[in-house]
Amino acid sequence: MTMTYYTLGNSGLRVSRLALGTMTFGKEWGWGADRDTARAIFDAYVEARGNFFDTADLYTDGTAEAWLGEFIAERGLRDTAVIASKFTMNMQPGNPNAGGNGRKNIMRAVDASLKRLGTDYIDLYLMHVWDRLTPAEEVMRTLDDLVRMGKIRHVGLSDVPAWYAGRAQAIAELRGYEPVSALQLEYSLAERAIENEFVPFGTRHGAGIMVWSPLASGLLSGKYRPAQTGNGRLDGFRNSTHPGFQKFTQRNWAIVAELEKVASEIGRSMPQVALNWVATQPGIATVILGATTLSQMHDNLGALDFEIPKAHRDRLERASRTPAPFPYSYFGSQIQARVTGGATTGDKPSNYASPVLIEGESASVSTN
């Protein structure tokens, strides 16, 4: 595939449209890839010219960060690699300050991640999840301090309410802190809730969306069927209370069925079509790939080598569409036309500003 790079949000950080997720690096959680397989997955991604690596201190109890750091060092890629890691989760039972988003934990967590990664800075550091307690002012001030200290380069938020993301960005703008460059959120044909608030927020206020679980924890890969059980990850979570793994619903089975038909008709695998759909939706900066086998990684890396025909895209849209909840149901043309008096009214014409895309060979300064 031909890898292209775009800036992340309003930052100057160039990242590939497909990122490599490392939550599958290690078997501490009962599933995932062993060390040799993880290295092969890493190598395949690098050889495809991917440069964006996503990890977290929680993943496989620290193994993911450690392996990622080692793999990057072995190939001498630190200047090339863009490393994203996350804090929030607690790995010290009984110690409430070893988790959460307070200043004490952020400072502890970043040093621990730097040590495991074997580096002196993290390119993008993200809050892993809203803890419902820590003020956004404390989080953004602490992250800005880490930028000024040189321990991190850019700031992001994962799994937060939209109002919290908006407040954090407003605080950063008002006080001159490092702004939020990325939002890491779940998004797929089976989970489209971010379209109501997060996509408009990200596109208007400079936060590129990093998609996690674009295959809905494997549901959209085609290996699950309504009346069958097997050894897949979701099978093991059938009785789980984890909200991220509650995927076996009648709506989702209907989406899987339509995805299978579309993939067959255009001659692509189901994962490739699902990933392509996500990556080409509005507001999406990069899509995180989470393979457990080398064959999965090779298949996923072909996700951007084609375009989904409009007729097929429309079918996926109809199968996965969810009704807009209030107040978003009031923002369609049915109500907004009452605001404009029925006159066609917009923000800017489609040709108002052309996107910046740099292509071609670099100029030579050699006379040879």
CSV table of C-alpha atoms in Angstrom, one decimal:
chain,number,residue,atom,x,y,z
A,1,MET,CA,0.0,0.0,0.0
A,2,THR,CA,1.0,3.7,-0.3
A,3,MET,CA,1.0,5.3,3.1
A,4,THR,CA,0.1,9.0,3.3
A,5,TYR,CA,0.6,11.3,6.2
A,6,TYR,CA,-1.5,14.1,7.5
A,7,THR,CA,-1.2,16.5,10.4
A,8,LEU,CA,-2.9,15.4,13.6
A,9,GLY,CA,-5.6,18.0,14.5
A,10,ASN,CA,-4.2,21.5,14.5
A,11,SER,CA,-0.7,20.3,15.4
A,12,GLY,CA,2.3,20.0,13.1
A,13,LEU,CA,2.7,16.3,13.9
A,14,ARG,CA,2.5,14.2,10.7
A,15,VAL,CA,0.9,10.7,11.3
A,16,SER,CA,-0.1,7.9,9.0
A,17,ARG,CA,-3.8,7.2,8.4
A,18,LEU,CA,-3.4,3.8,9.9
A,19,ALA,CA,-1.9,3.5,13.3
A,20,LEU,CA,-0.6,0.3,15.0
A,21,GLY,CA,-2.3,-0.5,18.2
A,22,THR,CA,-0.4,-2.5,20.8
A,23,MET,CA,-3.1,-3.7,23.2
A,24,THR,CA,-2.6,-7.1,21.6
A,25,PHE,CA,1.1,-7.2,22.4
A,26,GLY,CA,1.4,-9.9,25.1
A,27,LYS,CA,-0.8,-12.7,26.5
A,28,GLU,CA,-1.2,-11.5,30.1
A,29,TRP,CA,-4.9,-11.0,29.6
A,30,GLY,CA,-5.5,-14.4,28.2
A,31,TRP,CA,-5.5,-13.4,24.5
A,32,GLY,CA,-3.2,-11.5,22.2
A,33,ALA,CA,0.1,-12.1,20.4
A,34,ASP,CA,3.3,-13.6,21.7
A,35,ARG,CA,6.6,-11.7,21.4
A,36,ASP,CA,7.6,-13.1,18.0
A,37,THR,CA,4.2,-12.5,16.5
A,38,ALA,CA,4.1,-9.0,17.9
A,39,ARG,CA,7.5,-8.3,16.4
A,40,ALA,CA,6.3,-9.6,13.0
A,41,ILE,CA,3.2,-7.5,13.2
A,42,PHE,CA,5.3,-4.4,14.1
A,43,ASP,CA,7.8,-5.2,11.2
A,44,ALA,CA,5.0,-5.5,8.7
A,45,TYR,CA,3.5,-2.2,9.7
A,46,VAL,CA,6.9,-0.4,9.6
A,47,GLU,CA,7.6,-1.9,6.1
A,48,ALA,CA,4.3,-0.5,4.9
A,49,ARG,CA,5.7,2.9,6.1
A,50,GLY,CA,3.4,3.3,9.0
A,51,ASN,CA,4.8,5.7,11.6
A,52,PHE,CA,2.1,6.0,14.4
A,53,PHE,CA,2.1,3.6,17.4
A,54,ASP,CA,-0.5,3.6,20.0
A,55,THR,CA,0.0,2.1,23.5
A,56,ALA,CA,-0.9,2.6,27.2
A,57,ASP,CA,0.6,1.9,30.6
A,58,LEU,CA,-2.3,-0.5,31.3
A,59,TYR,CA,-1.9,-2.6,28.2
A,60,THR,CA,-0.9,-6.2,29.1
A,61,ASP,CA,0.3,-4.9,32.5
A,62,GLY,CA,3.1,-2.9,30.9
A,63,THR,CA,4.3,-5.5,28.4
A,64,ALA,CA,2.9,-3.6,25.4
A,65,GLU,CA,4.9,-0.5,26.2
A,66,ALA,CA,8.1,-2.4,26.9
A,67,TRP,CA,7.9,-4.5,23.7
A,68,LEU,CA,7.1,-1.5,21.6
A,69,GLY,CA,10.1,0.4,23.0
A,70,GLU,CA,12.3,-2.5,22.3
A,71,PHE,CA,11.1,-3.0,18.8
A,72,ILE,CA,11.6,0.6,17.9
A,73,ALA,CA,15.1,0.7,19.4
A,74,GLU,CA,16.1,-2.5,17.6
A,75,ARG,CA,15.4,-0.9,14.3
A,76,GLY,CA,16.7,2.6,15.2
A,77,LEU,CA,13.3,4.2,14.6
A,78,ARG,CA,12.9,6.6,17.5
A,79,ASP,CA,13.2,9.7,15.3
A,80,THR,CA,10.8,8.2,12.7
A,81,ALA,CA,8.2,6.7,15.2
A,82,VAL,CA,5.4,8.8,16.6
A,83,ILE,CA,4.5,7.2,20.0
A,84,ALA,CA,1.2,7.7,21.7
A,85,SER,CA,0.6,6.5,25.2
A,86,LYS,CA,-2.0,6.9,27.9
A,87,PHE,CA,-2.4,7.3,31.6
A,88,THR,CA,-5.4,7.0,34.1
A,89,MET,CA,-5.7,3.3,34.9
A,90,ASN,CA,-4.6,1.9,38.2
A,91,MET,CA,-2.2,-1.0,38.5
A,92,GLN,CA,-1.6,-0.8,42.2
A,93,PRO,CA,-4.6,-2.2,44.1
A,94,GLY,CA,-5.4,-0.2,47.3
A,95,ASN,CA,-3.6,2.9,46.2
A,96,PRO,CA,-6.2,5.4,44.9
A,97,ASN,CA,-3.5,7.9,43.8
A,98,ALA,CA,-1.9,5.3,41.5
A,99,GLY,CA,-4.7,5.9,39.0
A,100,GLY,CA,-7.0,8.7,37.9
A,101,ASN,CA,-6.2,12.0,36.3
A,102,GLY,CA,-4.8,14.0,39.2
A,103,ARG,CA,-1.4,15.7,39.0
A,104,LYS,CA,0.2,13.1,41.3
A,105,ASN,CA,-0.7,10.2,39.1
A,106,ILE,CA,0.1,11.8,35.8
A,107,MET,CA,3.6,12.7,37.0
A,108,ARG,CA,4.1,9.1,38.3
A,109,ALA,CA,2.6,7.5,35.2
A,110,VAL,CA,4.6,9.4,32.6
A,111,ASP,CA,7.9,8.5,34.2
A,112,ALA,CA,6.9,4.9,34.4
A,113,SER,CA,5.9,4.9,30.7
A,114,LEU,CA,9.1,6.6,29.6
A,115,LYS,CA,11.1,3.9,31.5
A,116,ARG,CA,9.2,1.0,29.9
A,117,LEU,CA,9.4,2.6,26.4
A,118,GLY,CA,13.1,3.3,26.8
A,119,THR,CA,12.7,6.9,25.6
A,120,ASP,CA,13.0,10.4,27.0
A,121,TYR,CA,9.8,11.7,25.4
A,122,ILE,CA,6.4,10.6,24.3
A,123,ASP,CA,5.0,12.3,21.1
A,124,LEU,CA,1.3,12.2,22.2
A,125,TYR,CA,0.2,11.7,25.7
A,126,LEU,CA,-3.5,11.0,26.3
A,127,MET,CA,-5.9,10.8,29.3
A,128,HIS,CA,-7.2,7.2,29.0
A,129,VAL,CA,-10.6,7.8,30.4
A,130,TRP,CA,-12.5,10.5,32.4
A,131,ASP,CA,-12.3,9.8,36.1
A,132,ARG,CA,-15.4,11.9,37.0
A,133,LEU,CA,-13.4,13.7,39.7
A,134,THR,CA,-10.3,15.6,38.5
A,135,PRO,CA,-11.0,19.2,37.2
A,136,ALA,CA,-10.0,19.8,33.6
A,137,GLU,CA,-7.9,22.7,34.8
A,138,GLU,CA,-5.6,20.4,36.8
A,139,VAL,CA,-5.3,18.0,33.9
A,140,MET,CA,-4.5,20.6,31.3
A,141,ARG,CA,-2.0,22.5,33.5
A,142,THR,CA,-0.2,19.2,34.3
A,143,LEU,CA,0.0,18.2,30.7
A,144,ASP,CA,1.2,21.6,29.7
A,145,ASP,CA,4.0,21.4,32.4
A,146,LEU,CA,5.1,18.0,30.9
A,147,VAL,CA,5.3,19.6,27.4
A,148,ARG,CA,7.4,22.4,28.9
A,149,MET,CA,9.6,19.8,30.6
A,150,GLY,CA,10.1,18.0,27.3
A,151,LYS,CA,8.7,14.7,28.5
A,152,ILE,CA,5.8,14.9,26.1
A,153,ARG,CA,5.2,16.7,22.8
A,154,HIS,CA,1.4,16.8,22.3
A,155,VAL,CA,-1.8,16.3,24.3
A,156,GLY,CA,-4.9,14.2,23.8
A,157,LEU,CA,-8.0,12.9,25.5
A,158,SER,CA,-9.6,9.4,25.2
A,159,ASP,CA,-13.1,8.3,26.3
A,160,VAL,CA,-14.3,11.6,27.7
A,161,PRO,CA,-17.7,13.4,27.5
A,162,ALA,CA,-17.9,15.9,24.7
A,163,TRP,CA,-18.5,18.7,27.2
A,164,TYR,CA,-15.3,17.8,29.1
A,165,ALA,CA,-13.3,17.9,25.9
A,166,GLY,CA,-14.8,21.3,25.0
A,167,ARG,CA,-14.0,22.7,28.4
A,168,ALA,CA,-10.4,21.3,28.3
A,169,GLN,CA,-9.8,22.9,24.9
A,170,ALA,CA,-11.3,26.2,26.1
A,171,ILE,CA,-9.0,26.2,29.1
A,172,ALA,CA,-6.0,25.5,27.0
A,173,GLU,CA,-6.9,28.3,24.6
A,174,LEU,CA,-7.6,30.8,27.4
A,175,ARG,CA,-4.5,30.1,29.4
A,176,GLY,CA,-2.0,29.4,26.6
A,177,TYR,CA,-1.6,25.7,27.5
A,178,GLU,CA,-0.7,23.0,24.9
A,179,PRO,CA,-4.1,22.4,23.2
A,180,VAL,CA,-5.8,19.0,22.7
A,181,SER,CA,-4.6,17.7,19.3
A,182,ALA,CA,-6.3,14.3,19.4
A,183,LEU,CA,-9.4,12.6,20.7
A,184,GLN,CA,-9.2,8.8,20.9
A,185,LEU,CA,-12.7,7.3,20.7
A,186,GLU,CA,-14.5,4.1,19.7
A,187,TYR,CA,-16.0,4.3,16.2
A,188,SER,CA,-17.2,1.7,13.7
A,189,LEU,CA,-20.2,0.7,11.6
A,190,ALA,CA,-21.6,-0.8,14.9
A,191,GLU,CA,-20.8,2.3,17.1
A,192,ARG,CA,-21.5,5.7,15.5
A,193,ALA,CA,-22.4,7.8,18.6
A,194,ILE,CA,-19.4,10.1,18.2
A,195,GLU,CA,-20.9,11.6,15.0
A,196,ASN,CA,-23.3,13.8,17.0
A,197,GLU,CA,-20.8,15.8,19.1
A,198,PHE,CA,-17.2,14.7,18.8
A,199,VAL,CA,-16.8,14.9,15.0
A,200,PRO,CA,-18.1,18.5,14.9
A,201,PHE,CA,-16.0,19.4,17.9
A,202,GLY,CA,-12.8,17.9,16.5
A,203,THR,CA,-13.2,19.5,13.1
A,204,ARG,CA,-14.0,22.9,14.5
A,205,HIS,CA,-11.6,23.0,17.4
A,206,GLY,CA,-8.5,21.2,16.1
A,207,ALA,CA,-8.6,17.7,17.6
A,208,GLY,CA,-8.1,14.8,15.1
A,209,ILE,CA,-10.0,11.7,16.0
A,210,MET,CA,-8.0,8.5,16.5
A,211,VAL,CA,-10.4,5.6,16.1
A,212,TRP,CA,-10.2,2.5,18.4
A,213,SER,CA,-12.1,-0.7,17.8
A,214,PRO,CA,-12.9,0.1,14.2
A,215,LEU,CA,-13.9,-3.6,13.7
A,216,ALA,CA,-16.1,-3.5,16.8
A,217,SER,CA,-13.8,-5.9,18.8
A,218,GLY,CA,-13.7,-8.2,15.8
A,219,LEU,CA,-17.4,-8.4,15.2
A,220,LEU,CA,-17.0,-6.9,11.8
A,221,SER,CA,-14.3,-9.3,10.8
A,222,GLY,CA,-16.9,-11.9,9.8
A,223,LYS,CA,-15.7,-14.6,12.3
A,224,TYR,CA,-18.8,-14.4,14.5
A,225,ARG,CA,-22.3,-15.6,13.7
A,226,PRO,CA,-25.5,-15.2,15.7
A,227,ALA,CA,-26.1,-18.9,16.4
A,228,GLN,CA,-22.5,-20.0,16.7
A,229,THR,CA,-19.9,-19.8,19.5
A,230,GLY,CA,-16.2,-20.2,19.2
A,231,ASN,CA,-12.9,-19.2,20.6
A,232,GLY,CA,-12.8,-15.5,19.5
A,233,ARG,CA,-12.2,-12.7,21.9
A,234,LEU,CA,-15.9,-11.6,21.9
A,235,ASP,CA,-17.0,-15.2,22.7
A,236,GLY,CA,-14.9,-15.0,25.9
A,237,PHE,CA,-16.7,-11.8,26.8
A,238,ARG,CA,-20.3,-13.0,26.3
A,239,ASN,CA,-20.9,-12.7,30.0
A,240,SER,CA,-18.7,-9.6,30.6
A,241,THR,CA,-19.9,-6.4,32.1
A,242,HIS,CA,-17.4,-4.4,30.1
A,243,PRO,CA,-19.4,-2.0,27.9
A,244,GLY,CA,-16.9,-2.2,25.1
A,245,PHE,CA,-17.6,-5.8,24.5
A,246,GLN,CA,-21.4,-5.8,24.4
A,247,LYS,CA,-21.6,-6.4,20.6
A,248,PHE,CA,-24.0,-9.3,20.1
A,249,THR,CA,-27.3,-7.5,19.2
A,250,GLN,CA,-29.8,-7.8,16.5
A,251,ARG,CA,-28.9,-4.5,15.0
A,252,ASN,CA,-25.2,-5.4,14.8
A,253,TRP,CA,-26.0,-8.8,13.2
A,254,ALA,CA,-27.9,-6.9,10.5
A,255,ILE,CA,-24.8,-4.7,9.9
A,256,VAL,CA,-22.6,-7.7,9.7
A,257,ALA,CA,-24.9,-9.3,7.1
A,258,GLU,CA,-24.9,-6.2,4.9
A,259,LEU,CA,-21.1,-5.7,5.3
A,260,GLU,CA,-20.6,-9.3,4.2
A,261,LYS,CA,-22.6,-8.7,1.0
A,262,VAL,CA,-20.9,-5.4,0.2
A,263,ALA,CA,-17.4,-6.9,0.7
A,264,SER,CA,-18.2,-9.9,-1.5
A,265,GLU,CA,-19.6,-7.7,-4.3
A,266,ILE,CA,-16.6,-5.4,-4.4
A,267,GLY,CA,-14.0,-8.2,-4.0
A,268,ARG,CA,-12.6,-7.1,-0.6
A,269,SER,CA,-12.5,-8.7,2.8
A,270,MET,CA,-15.0,-7.6,5.5
A,271,PRO,CA,-12.3,-6.0,7.7
A,272,GLN,CA,-10.9,-4.0,4.8
A,273,VAL,CA,-14.3,-2.6,3.9
A,274,ALA,CA,-15.1,-1.8,7.6
A,275,LEU,CA,-11.7,-0.1,8.1
A,276,ASN,CA,-12.0,1.8,4.8
A,277,TRP,CA,-15.5,3.1,5.8
A,278,VAL,CA,-14.2,4.4,9.1
A,279,ALA,CA,-11.0,5.9,7.8
A,280,THR,CA,-12.9,7.9,5.2
A,281,GLN,CA,-15.6,9.3,7.4
A,282,PRO,CA,-15.5,13.1,8.4
A,283,GLY,CA,-13.2,14.1,11.2
A,284,ILE,CA,-11.2,10.9,11.3
A,285,ALA,CA,-7.4,11.5,11.5
A,286,THR,CA,-6.2,7.9,11.9
A,287,VAL,CA,-7.5,4.4,12.6
A,288,ILE,CA,-5.9,2.1,15.1
A,289,LEU,CA,-5.2,-1.5,13.9
A,290,GLY,CA,-5.2,-4.2,16.6
A,291,ALA,CA,-4.1,-7.4,15.0
A,292,THR,CA,-3.2,-10.6,16.8
A,293,THR,CA,-1.8,-12.4,13.8
A,294,LEU,CA,0.5,-11.4,10.9
A,295,SER,CA,-2.1,-12.4,8.3
A,296,GLN,CA,-4.6,-10.0,10.0
A,297,MET,CA,-2.1,-7.2,9.8
A,298,HIS,CA,-1.3,-7.8,6.1
A,299,ASP,CA,-5.1,-7.8,5.3
A,300,ASN,CA,-5.7,-4.6,7.4
A,301,LEU,CA,-2.9,-2.8,5.7
A,302,GLY,CA,-4.7,-3.1,2.4
A,303,ALA,CA,-7.8,-1.2,3.7
A,304,LEU,CA,-7.0,2.1,2.0
A,305,ASP,CA,-6.0,0.7,-1.4
A,306,PHE,CA,-9.5,1.1,-2.8
A,307,GLU,CA,-12.6,3.2,-2.7
A,308,ILE,CA,-16.0,1.9,-1.7
A,309,PRO,CA,-18.5,2.7,-4.5
A,310,LYS,CA,-21.1,5.2,-3.6
A,311,ALA,CA,-24.0,2.8,-4.0
A,312,HIS,CA,-22.3,0.3,-1.6
A,313,ARG,CA,-21.4,3.0,0.8
A,314,ASP,CA,-25.0,4.1,0.9
A,315,ARG,CA,-26.1,0.6,1.8
A,316,LEU,CA,-23.6,0.5,4.7
A,317,GLU,CA,-25.0,3.9,5.8
A,318,ARG,CA,-28.6,2.7,5.8
A,319,ALA,CA,-27.7,-0.5,7.6
A,320,SER,CA,-25.7,1.2,10.4
A,321,ARG,CA,-27.5,4.5,10.7
A,322,THR,CA,-28.9,5.4,14.1
A,323,PRO,CA,-31.6,8.1,14.8
A,324,ALA,CA,-30.2,11.4,15.9
A,325,PRO,CA,-31.1,11.9,19.6
A,326,PHE,CA,-32.4,15.2,20.9
A,327,PRO,CA,-31.3,18.0,20.4
A,328,TYR,CA,-29.6,16.8,17.2
A,329,SER,CA,-32.9,15.8,15.7
A,330,TYR,CA,-33.6,19.6,15.6
A,331,PHE,CA,-30.5,20.4,13.6
A,332,GLY,CA,-31.6,18.9,10.3
A,333,SER,CA,-33.1,20.8,7.4
A,334,GLN,CA,-36.6,20.1,8.7
A,335,ILE,CA,-36.1,22.6,11.5
A,336,GLN,CA,-33.1,24.6,10.2
A,337,ALA,CA,-35.0,25.7,7.1
A,338,ARG,CA,-37.3,27.6,9.5
A,339,VAL,CA,-34.2,29.5,10.6
A,340,THR,CA,-33.0,30.5,7.1
A,341,GLY,CA,-36.5,31.3,5.8
A,342,GLY,CA,-36.2,28.5,3.2
A,343,ALA,CA,-33.2,30.2,1.5
A,344,THR,CA,-30.2,28.0,0.6
A,345,THR,CA,-27.6,29.1,3.2
A,346,GLY,CA,-24.2,27.6,4.1
A,347,ASP,CA,-20.9,28.3,5.8
A,348,LYS,CA,-18.6,28.6,2.8
A,349,PRO,CA,-18.8,27.3,-0.8
A,350,SER,CA,-17.1,24.0,-1.5
A,351,ASN,CA,-14.2,25.6,-3.4
A,352,TYR,CA,-13.6,28.3,-0.7
A,353,ALA,CA,-10.4,26.7,0.5
A,354,SER,CA,-8.4,23.9,-1.1
A,355,PRO,CA,-6.8,21.2,1.1
A,356,VAL,CA,-3.0,21.2,1.3
A,357,LEU,CA,-1.5,18.1,-0.2
A,358,ILE,CA,2.2,17.9,-0.9
A,359,GLU,CA,3.1,15.3,-3.6
A,360,GLY,CA,5.9,14.7,-6.1
A,361,GLU,CA,9.7,14.4,-6.1
A,362,SER,CA,11.9,16.7,-4.0
A,363,ALA,CA,14.1,19.1,-5.9
A,364,SER,CA,17.8,18.2,-6.1
A,365,VAL,CA,20.6,20.6,-5.2
A,366,SER,CA,23.2,18.4,-6.7
A,367,THR,CA,24.8,19.1,-10.1
A,368,ASN,CA,25.6,15.4,-10.6
